[in-house]
Tab-separated table of C-alpha atoms and ligand atoms in Angstrom:
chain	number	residue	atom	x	y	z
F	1	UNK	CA	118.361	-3.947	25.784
F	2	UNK	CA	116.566	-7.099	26.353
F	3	UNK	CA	117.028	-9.406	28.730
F	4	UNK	CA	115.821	-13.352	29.190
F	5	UNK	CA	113.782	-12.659	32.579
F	6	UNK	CA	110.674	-10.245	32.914
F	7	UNK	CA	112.383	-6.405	33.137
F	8	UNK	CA	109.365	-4.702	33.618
F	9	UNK	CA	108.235	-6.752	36.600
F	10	UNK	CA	111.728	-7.135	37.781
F	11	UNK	CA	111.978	-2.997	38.104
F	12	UNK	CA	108.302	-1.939	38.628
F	13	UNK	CA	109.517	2.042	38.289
F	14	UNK	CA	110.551	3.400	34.817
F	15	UNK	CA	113.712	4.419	36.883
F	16	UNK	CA	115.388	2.487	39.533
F	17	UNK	CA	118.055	3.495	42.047
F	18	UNK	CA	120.166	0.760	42.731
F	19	UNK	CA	122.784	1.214	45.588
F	20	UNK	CA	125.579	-1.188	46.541
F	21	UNK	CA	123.495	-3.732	47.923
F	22	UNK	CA	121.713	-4.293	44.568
F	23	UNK	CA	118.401	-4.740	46.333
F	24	UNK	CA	115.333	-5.520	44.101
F	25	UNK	CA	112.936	-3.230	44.222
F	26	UNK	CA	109.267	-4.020	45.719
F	27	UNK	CA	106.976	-5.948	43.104
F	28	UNK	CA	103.955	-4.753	41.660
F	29	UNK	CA	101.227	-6.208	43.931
F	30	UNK	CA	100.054	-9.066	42.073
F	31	UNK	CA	102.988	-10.495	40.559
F	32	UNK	CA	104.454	-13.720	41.502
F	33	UNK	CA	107.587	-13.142	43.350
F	34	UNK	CA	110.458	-15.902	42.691
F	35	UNK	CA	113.012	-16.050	45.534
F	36	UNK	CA	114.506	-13.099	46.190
F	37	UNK	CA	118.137	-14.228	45.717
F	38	UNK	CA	116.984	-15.017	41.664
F	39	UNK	CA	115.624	-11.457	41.848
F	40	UNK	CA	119.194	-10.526	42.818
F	41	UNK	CA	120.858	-12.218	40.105
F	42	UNK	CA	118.534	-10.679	38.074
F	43	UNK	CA	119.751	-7.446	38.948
F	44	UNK	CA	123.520	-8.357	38.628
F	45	UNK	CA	122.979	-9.843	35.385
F	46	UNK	CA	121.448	-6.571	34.115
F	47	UNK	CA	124.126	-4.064	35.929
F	48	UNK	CA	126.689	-6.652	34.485
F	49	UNK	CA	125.371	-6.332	31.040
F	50	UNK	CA	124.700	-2.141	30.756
F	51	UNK	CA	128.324	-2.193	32.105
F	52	UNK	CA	129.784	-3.768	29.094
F	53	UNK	CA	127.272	-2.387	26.501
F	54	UNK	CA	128.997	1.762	28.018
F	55	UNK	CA	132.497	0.280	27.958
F	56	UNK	CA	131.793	-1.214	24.322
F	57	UNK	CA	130.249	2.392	23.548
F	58	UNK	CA	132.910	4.354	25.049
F	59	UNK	CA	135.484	1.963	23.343
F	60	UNK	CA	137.277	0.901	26.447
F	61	UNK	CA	138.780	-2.325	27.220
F	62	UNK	CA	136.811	-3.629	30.299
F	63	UNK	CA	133.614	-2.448	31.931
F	64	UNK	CA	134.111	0.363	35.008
F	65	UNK	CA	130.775	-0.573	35.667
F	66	UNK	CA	129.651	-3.916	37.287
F	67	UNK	CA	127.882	-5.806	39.744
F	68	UNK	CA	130.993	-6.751	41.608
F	69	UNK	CA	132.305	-3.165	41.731
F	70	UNK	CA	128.802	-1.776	42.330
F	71	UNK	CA	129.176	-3.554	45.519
F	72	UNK	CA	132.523	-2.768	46.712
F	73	UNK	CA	131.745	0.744	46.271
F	74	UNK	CA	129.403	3.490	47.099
F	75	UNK	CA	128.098	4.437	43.933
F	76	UNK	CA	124.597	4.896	42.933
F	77	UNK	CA	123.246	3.419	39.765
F	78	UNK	CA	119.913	5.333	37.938
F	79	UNK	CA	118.272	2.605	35.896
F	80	UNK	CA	116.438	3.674	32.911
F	81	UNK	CA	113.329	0.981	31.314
F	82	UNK	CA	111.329	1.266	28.302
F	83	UNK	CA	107.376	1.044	29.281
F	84	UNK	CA	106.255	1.475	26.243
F	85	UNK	CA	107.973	-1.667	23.706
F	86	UNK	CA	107.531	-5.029	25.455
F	87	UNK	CA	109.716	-7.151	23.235
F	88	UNK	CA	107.666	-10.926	24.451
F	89	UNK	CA	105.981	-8.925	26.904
F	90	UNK	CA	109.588	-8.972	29.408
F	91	UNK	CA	110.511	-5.391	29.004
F	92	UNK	CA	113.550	-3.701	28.114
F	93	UNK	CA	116.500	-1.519	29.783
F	94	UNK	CA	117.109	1.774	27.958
F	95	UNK	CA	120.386	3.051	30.154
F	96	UNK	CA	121.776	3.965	33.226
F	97	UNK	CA	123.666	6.621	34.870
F	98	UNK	CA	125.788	5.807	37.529
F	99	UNK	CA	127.426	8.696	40.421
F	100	UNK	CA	129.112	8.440	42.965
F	101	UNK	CA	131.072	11.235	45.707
F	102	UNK	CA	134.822	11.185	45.254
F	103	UNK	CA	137.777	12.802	47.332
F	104	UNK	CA	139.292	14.815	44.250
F	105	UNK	CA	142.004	17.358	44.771
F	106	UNK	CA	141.535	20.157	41.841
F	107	UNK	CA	142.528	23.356	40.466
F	108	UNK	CA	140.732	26.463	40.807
F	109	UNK	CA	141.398	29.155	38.280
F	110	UNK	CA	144.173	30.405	40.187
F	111	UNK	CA	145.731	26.739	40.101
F	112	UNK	CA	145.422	26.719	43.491
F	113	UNK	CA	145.252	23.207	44.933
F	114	UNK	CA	141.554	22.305	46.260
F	115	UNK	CA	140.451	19.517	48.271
F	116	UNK	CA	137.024	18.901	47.607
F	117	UNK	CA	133.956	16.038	47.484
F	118	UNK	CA	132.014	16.426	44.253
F	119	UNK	CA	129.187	14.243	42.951
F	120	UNK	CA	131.047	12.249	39.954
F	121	UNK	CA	129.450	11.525	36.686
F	122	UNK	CA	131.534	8.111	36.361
F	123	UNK	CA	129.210	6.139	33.777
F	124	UNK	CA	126.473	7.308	31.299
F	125	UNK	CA	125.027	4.900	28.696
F	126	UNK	CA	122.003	4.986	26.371
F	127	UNK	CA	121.508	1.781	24.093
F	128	UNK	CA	122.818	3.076	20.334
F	129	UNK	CA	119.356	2.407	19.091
F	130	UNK	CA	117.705	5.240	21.607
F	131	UNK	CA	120.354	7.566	21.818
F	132	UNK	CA	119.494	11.274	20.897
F	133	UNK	CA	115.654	10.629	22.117
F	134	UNK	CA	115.835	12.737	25.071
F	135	UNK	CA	115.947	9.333	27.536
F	136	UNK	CA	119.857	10.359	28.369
F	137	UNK	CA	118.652	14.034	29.450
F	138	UNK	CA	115.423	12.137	31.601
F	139	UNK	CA	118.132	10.082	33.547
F	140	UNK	CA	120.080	12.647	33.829
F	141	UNK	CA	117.518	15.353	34.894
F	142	UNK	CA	115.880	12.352	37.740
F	143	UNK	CA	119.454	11.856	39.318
F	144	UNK	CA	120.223	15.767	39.627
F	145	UNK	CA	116.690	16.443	41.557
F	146	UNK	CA	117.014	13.268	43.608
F	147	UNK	CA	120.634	14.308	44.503
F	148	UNK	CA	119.779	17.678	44.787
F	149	UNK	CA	122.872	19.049	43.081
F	150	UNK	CA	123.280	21.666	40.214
F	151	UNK	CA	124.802	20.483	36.865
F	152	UNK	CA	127.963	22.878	37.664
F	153	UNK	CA	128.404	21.512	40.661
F	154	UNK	CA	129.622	18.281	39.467
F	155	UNK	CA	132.882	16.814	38.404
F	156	UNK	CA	133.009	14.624	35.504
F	157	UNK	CA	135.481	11.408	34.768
F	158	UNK	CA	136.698	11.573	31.675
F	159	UNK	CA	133.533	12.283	29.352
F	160	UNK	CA	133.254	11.295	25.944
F	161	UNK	CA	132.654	13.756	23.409
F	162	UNK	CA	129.250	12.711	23.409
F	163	UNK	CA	128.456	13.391	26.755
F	164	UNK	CA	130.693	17.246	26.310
F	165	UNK	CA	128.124	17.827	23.404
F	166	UNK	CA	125.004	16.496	25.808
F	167	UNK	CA	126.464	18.450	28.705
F	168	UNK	CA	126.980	21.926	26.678
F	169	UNK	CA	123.243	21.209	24.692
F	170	UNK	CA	121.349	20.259	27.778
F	171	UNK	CA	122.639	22.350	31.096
F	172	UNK	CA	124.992	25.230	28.532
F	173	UNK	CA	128.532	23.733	30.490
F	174	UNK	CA	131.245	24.021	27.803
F	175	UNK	CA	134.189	26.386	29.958
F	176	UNK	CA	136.065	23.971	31.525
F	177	UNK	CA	138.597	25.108	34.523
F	178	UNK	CA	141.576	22.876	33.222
F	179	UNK	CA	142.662	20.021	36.002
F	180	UNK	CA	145.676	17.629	36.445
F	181	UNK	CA	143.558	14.941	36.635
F	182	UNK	CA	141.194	13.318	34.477
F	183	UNK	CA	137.985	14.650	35.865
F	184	UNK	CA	136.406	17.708	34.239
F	185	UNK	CA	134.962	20.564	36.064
F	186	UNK	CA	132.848	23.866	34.394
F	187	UNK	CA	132.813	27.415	35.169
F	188	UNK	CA	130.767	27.496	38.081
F	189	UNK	CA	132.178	24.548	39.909
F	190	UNK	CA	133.521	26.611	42.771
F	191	UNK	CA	130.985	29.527	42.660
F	192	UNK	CA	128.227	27.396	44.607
F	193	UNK	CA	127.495	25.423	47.201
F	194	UNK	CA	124.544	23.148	48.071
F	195	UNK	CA	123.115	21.181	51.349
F	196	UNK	CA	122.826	17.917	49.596
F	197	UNK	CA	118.859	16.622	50.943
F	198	UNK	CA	118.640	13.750	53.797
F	199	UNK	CA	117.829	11.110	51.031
F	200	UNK	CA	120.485	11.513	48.588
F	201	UNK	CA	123.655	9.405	47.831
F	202	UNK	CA	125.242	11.815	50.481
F	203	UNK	CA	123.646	11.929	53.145
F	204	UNK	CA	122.602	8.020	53.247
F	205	UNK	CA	126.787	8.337	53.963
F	206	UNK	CA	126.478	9.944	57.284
F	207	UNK	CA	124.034	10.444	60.044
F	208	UNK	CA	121.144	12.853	59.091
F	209	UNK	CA	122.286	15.539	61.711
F	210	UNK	CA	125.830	15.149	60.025
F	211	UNK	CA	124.326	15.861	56.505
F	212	UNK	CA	121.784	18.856	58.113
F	213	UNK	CA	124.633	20.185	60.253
F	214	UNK	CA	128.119	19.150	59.827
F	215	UNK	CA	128.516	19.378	55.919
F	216	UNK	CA	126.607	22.625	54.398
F	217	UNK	CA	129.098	23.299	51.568
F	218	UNK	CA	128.935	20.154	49.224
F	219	UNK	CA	129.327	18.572	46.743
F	220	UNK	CA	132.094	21.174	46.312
F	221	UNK	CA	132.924	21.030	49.936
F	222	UNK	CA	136.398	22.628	50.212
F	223	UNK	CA	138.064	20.452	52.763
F	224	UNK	CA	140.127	22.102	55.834
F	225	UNK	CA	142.451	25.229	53.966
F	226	UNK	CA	145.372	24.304	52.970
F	227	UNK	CA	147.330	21.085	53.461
F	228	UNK	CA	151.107	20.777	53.373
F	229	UNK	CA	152.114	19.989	49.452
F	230	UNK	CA	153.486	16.669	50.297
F	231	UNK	CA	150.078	15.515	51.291
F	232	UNK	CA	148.500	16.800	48.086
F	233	UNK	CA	147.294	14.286	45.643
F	234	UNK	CA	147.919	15.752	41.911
F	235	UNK	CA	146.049	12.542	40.579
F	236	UNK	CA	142.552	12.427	42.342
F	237	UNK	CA	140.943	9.000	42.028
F	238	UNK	CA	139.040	8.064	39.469
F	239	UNK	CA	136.624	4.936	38.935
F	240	UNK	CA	138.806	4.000	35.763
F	241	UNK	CA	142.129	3.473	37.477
F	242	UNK	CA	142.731	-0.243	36.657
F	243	UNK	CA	141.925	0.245	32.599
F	244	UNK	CA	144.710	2.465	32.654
F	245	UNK	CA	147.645	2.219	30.112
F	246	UNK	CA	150.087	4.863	29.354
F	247	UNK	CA	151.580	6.460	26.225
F	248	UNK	CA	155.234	5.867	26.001
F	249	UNK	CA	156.582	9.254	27.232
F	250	UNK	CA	159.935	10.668	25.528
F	251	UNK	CA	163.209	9.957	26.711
F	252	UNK	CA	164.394	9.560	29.565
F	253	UNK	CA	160.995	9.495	31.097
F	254	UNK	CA	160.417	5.858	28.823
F	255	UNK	CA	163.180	4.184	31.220
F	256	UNK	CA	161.421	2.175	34.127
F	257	UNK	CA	163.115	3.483	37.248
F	258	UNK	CA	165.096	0.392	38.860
F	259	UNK	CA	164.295	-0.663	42.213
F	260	UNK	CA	167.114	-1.700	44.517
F	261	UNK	CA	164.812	-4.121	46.296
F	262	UNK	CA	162.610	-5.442	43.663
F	263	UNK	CA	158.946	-6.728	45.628
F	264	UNK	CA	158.162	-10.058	46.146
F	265	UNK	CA	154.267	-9.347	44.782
F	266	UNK	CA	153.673	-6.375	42.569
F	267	UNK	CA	151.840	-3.511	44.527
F	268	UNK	CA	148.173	-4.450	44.913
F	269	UNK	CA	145.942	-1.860	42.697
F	270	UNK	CA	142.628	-0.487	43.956
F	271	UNK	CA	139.801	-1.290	41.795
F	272	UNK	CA	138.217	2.112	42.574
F	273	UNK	CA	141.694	4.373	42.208
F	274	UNK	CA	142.996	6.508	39.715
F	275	UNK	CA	142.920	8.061	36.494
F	276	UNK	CA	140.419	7.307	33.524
F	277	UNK	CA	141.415	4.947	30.858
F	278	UNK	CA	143.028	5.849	27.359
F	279	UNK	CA	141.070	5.096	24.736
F	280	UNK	CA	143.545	3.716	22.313
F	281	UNK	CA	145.754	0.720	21.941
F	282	UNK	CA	147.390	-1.311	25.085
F	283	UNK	CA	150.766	-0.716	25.589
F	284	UNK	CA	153.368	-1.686	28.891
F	285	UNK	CA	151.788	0.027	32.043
F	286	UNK	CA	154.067	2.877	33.638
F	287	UNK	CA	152.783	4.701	36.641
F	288	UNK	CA	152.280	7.763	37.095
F	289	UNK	CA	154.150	8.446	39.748
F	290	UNK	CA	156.886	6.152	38.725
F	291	UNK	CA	157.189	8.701	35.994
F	292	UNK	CA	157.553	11.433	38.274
F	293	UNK	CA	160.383	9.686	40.302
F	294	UNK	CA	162.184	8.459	37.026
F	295	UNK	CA	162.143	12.672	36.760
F	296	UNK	CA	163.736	13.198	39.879
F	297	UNK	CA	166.446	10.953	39.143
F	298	UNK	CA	166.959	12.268	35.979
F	299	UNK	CA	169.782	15.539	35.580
F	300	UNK	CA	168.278	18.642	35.876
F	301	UNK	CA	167.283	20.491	32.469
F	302	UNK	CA	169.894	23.325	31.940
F	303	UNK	CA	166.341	25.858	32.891
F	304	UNK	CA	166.314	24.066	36.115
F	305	UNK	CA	169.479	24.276	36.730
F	306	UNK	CA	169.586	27.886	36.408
F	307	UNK	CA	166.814	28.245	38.586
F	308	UNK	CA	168.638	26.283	40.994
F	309	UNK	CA	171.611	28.149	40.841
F	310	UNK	CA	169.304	31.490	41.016
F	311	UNK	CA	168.237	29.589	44.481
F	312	UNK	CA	170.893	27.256	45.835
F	313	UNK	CA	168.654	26.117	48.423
F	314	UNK	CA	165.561	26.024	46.795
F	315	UNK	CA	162.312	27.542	48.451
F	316	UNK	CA	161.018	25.458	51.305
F	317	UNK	CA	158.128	24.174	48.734
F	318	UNK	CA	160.483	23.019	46.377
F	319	UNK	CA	162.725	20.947	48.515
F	320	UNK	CA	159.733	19.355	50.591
F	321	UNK	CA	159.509	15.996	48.548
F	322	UNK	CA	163.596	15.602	48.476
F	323	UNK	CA	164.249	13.221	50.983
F	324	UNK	CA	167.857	13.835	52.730
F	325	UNK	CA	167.120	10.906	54.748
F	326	UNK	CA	168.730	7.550	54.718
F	327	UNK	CA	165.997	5.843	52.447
F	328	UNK	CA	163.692	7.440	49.782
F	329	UNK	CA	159.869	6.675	50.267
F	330	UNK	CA	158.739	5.129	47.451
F	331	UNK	CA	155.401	6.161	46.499
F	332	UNK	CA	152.134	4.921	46.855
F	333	UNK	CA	150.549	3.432	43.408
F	334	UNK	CA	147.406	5.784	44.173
F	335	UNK	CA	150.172	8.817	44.184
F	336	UNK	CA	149.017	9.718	47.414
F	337	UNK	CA	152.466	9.344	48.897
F	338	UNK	CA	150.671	9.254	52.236
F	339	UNK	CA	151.437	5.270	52.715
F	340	UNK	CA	155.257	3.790	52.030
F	341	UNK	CA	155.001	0.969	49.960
F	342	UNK	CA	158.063	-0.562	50.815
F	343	UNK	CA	161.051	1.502	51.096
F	344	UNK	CA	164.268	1.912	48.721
F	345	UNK	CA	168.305	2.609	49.467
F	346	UNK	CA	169.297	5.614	47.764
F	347	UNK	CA	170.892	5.114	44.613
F	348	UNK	CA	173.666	7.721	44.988
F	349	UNK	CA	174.268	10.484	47.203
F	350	UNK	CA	173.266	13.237	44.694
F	351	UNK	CA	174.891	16.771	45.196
F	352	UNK	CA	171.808	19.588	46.075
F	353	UNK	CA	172.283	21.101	42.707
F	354	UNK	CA	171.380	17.750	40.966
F	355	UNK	CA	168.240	16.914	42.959
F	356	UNK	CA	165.698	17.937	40.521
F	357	UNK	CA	162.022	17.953	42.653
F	358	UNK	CA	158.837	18.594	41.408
F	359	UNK	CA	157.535	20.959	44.094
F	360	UNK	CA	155.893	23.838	45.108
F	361	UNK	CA	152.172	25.139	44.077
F	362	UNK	CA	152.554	26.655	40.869
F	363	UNK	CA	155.477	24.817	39.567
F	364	UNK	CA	154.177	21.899	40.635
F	365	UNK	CA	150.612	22.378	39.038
F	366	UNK	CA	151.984	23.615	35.249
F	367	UNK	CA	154.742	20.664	35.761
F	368	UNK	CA	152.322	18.338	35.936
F	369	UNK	CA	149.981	19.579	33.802
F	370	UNK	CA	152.440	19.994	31.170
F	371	UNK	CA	153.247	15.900	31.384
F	372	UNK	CA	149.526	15.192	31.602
F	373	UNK	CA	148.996	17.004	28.036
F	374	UNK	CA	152.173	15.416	26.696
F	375	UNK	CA	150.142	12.291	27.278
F	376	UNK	CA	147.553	13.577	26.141
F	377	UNK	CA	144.779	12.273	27.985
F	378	UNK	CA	142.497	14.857	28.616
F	379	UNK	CA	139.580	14.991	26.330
F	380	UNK	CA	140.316	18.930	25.016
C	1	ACO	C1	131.716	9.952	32.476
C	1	ACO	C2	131.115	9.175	31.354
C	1	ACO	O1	130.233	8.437	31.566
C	1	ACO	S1	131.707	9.387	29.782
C	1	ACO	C3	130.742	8.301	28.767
C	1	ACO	C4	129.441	8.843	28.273
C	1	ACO	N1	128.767	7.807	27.517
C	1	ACO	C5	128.989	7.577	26.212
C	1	ACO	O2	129.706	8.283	25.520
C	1	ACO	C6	128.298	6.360	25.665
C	1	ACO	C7	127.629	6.620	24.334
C	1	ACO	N2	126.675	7.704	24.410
C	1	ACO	C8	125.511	7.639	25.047
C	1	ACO	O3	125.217	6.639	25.691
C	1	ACO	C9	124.553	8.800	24.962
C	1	ACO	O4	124.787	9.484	23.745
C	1	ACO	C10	124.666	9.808	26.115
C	1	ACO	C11	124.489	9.076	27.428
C	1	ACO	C12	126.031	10.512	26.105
C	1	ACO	C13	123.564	10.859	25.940
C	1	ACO	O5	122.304	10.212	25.966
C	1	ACO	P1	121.184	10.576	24.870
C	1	ACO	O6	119.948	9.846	25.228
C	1	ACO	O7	121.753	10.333	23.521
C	1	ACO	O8	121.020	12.151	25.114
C	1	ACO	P2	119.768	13.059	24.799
C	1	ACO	O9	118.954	12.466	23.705
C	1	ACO	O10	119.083	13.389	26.064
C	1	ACO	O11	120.512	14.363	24.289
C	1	ACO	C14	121.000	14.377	22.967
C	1	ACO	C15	122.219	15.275	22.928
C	1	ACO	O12	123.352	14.590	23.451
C	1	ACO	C16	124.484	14.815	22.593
C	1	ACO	N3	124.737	13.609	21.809
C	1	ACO	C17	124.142	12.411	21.950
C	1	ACO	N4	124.624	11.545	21.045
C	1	ACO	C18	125.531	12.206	20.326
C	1	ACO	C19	126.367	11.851	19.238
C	1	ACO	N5	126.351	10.625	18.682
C	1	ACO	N6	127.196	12.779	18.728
C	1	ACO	C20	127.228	14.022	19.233
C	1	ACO	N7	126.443	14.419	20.261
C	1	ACO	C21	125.601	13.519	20.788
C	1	ACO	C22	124.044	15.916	21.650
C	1	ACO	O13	124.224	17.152	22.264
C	1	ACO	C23	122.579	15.619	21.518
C	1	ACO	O14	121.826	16.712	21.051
C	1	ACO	P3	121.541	16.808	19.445
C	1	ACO	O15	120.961	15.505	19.052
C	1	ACO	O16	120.599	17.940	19.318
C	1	ACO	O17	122.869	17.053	18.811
């Protein structure tokens, strides 16, 4: 990938780490150094362009990667450059691989909810004309030394097929333990833990006696035990939130739940929240969680209902996101349901038998996972 301004004095290292202040690296003694503010634009032009080259590759519909969103998040970019062609003597980029630590709530293989702070693989790319010529394995063997983090130890966001078959050539991952969400995790991914070193994407986070002392168990850190289930997450975030479309579920899950009080503004959407896109045709946006609360408005399934009945009160798990208050909470576009959007009258006083709620560990976990393969968005 060539660019108009000299690459290979631009990034003096055949790879370059490039954190969110998009710093150019120090020059080769020697070389004439323009202002460093054209050296920066250098930089954003070339994160810019290997962000739209992987989201042409990975057929998606806007880049996840960019200088803009470099910046507004913590996210580490590994730069790959060809020494060896000098197209006009400027250099060329080969690829990049770009990480990051993410907040994910996943299953173990108990489907037990687990709270944990992986290293994310959220972008790989390798120009089409150098792909399967070892340079994605050199990235990709750089960034797990320098982070100091075992292949099964990561969780990935939504990989291509591509990177499945890389993944399962390179470091033998190919047993995934299935998750509600769009990341991916392998066999393994709970088994170990590492100290991540006082240089790496981690640790440059906190203080260094944090990172020695305060944080031995990550990347798959489990967080404090157990959290109540109304503060659980089922969707972690993911860097490809806002490319999101949905499939049009079935009936009556299609029918976009009224509001009584429609907002003024739509709900602002995080840029760095979420699941990963689909890769197929644009269609009307629904929400996740939108979905889930058209659900609980919906009659119970006759199964349900005979659960119910087997359980008028339903256990304490069950009932905990049925509000019996006043107002329901609406949910938080990130389906954290930690912050109230903005808050809705009920619609109608509905008897106990006909308040349907998605609750409880288990149920919970194969309920969702059950809509999540409906829409089919995982990768297997
Ligand atoms: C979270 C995410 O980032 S998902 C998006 C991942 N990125 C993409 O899919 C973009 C397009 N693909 C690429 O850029 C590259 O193929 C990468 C980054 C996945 C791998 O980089 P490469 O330099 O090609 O990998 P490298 O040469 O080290 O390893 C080759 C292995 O990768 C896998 N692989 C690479 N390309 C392909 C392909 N077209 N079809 C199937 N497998 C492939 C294979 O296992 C291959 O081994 P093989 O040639 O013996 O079959």
């Amino acid at each position: 990938m060539e660019f108009p301004f000299d690459v290979d004095a631009l990034l003096p290292e055949r790879i370059t780490v490039l954190d969110q202040h998009l710093r150019p690296p120090a020059r080769r003694p020697g070389t004439t150094t323009p202002a460093r503010v054209d050296l920066q634009q250098q930089i954003m032009t070339i994160v810019d362009e290997l962000g739209k080259a992987s989201a042409k590759a990975q057929h998606l519909p806007a880049p996840i990667t960019s200088a803009s969103r470099m910046q507004s998040n913590r996210h580490v970019m590994y730069v790959l450059k060809d020494t060896s062609a000098r197209p006009a003597g400027k250099g060329a980029i080969v690829g990049f691989l770009k990480v990051g630590y993410k907040k994910l709530f996943v299953l173990d293989d108990r489907e037990a909810h687990n709270e944990v702070e992986p290293l994310c693989i959220l972008d790989f790319y390798i120009h089409e004309s150098l792909q399967r010529h070892g340079h994605g394995r050199e990235l990709f063997q750089y960034m797990l030394q320098k982070e100091r983090v075992e292949p099964h130890q990561l969780a990935i966001d939504r990989p291509s097929q591509k990177l499945l078959k890389f993944l399962n050539k390179h470091y033998n991952l190919e047993t995934t333990v299935p998750q509600v969400n769009n990341f991916v995790i392998f066999e393994g991914f709970f088994a170990h833990q590492h100290r991540p070193p006082a240089t790496s994407l981690r640790a440059s986070r906190h203080s260094r006696a944090a990172a020695v002392d305060l944080m031995p168990a990550a990347p798959a850190r489990k967080l404090p035990p157990k959290r109540a289930e109304g503060d659980i997450k089922p969707y972690s975030s993911s860097d490809r939130e806002f490319l999101k479309v949905a499939v049009e579920p079935p009936w009556p899950l299609n029918r976009a739940p009224r509001r009584a009080t429609p907002p003024a503004h739509p709900p602002p959407r995080s840029s760095s929240l979420g699941n990963s896109p689909e890769r197929g045709p644009l269609r009307p946006f629904v929400p996740e969680q939108e979905l889930l609360r058209s659900l609980r408005l919906c009659p119970p399934h006759p199964t349900a209902r005979l659960l119910l009945a087997t359980d008028p009160g339903g256990s304490p798990a069950q009932r905990r996101r049925t509000r019996s208050t006043s107002e329901e909470q609406v949910l938080s576009q990130d389906g954290s349901g930690e912050e109230a959007m903005h808050t809705v009258p009920p619609q109608a006083p509905a008897p106990p038998a006909q308040s349907w709620t998605v609750g409880g560990d288990m149920f919970n976990a194969r309920f969702i996972r059950n809509l999540q393969e409906r829409r089919s968005t995982r990768p297997w």
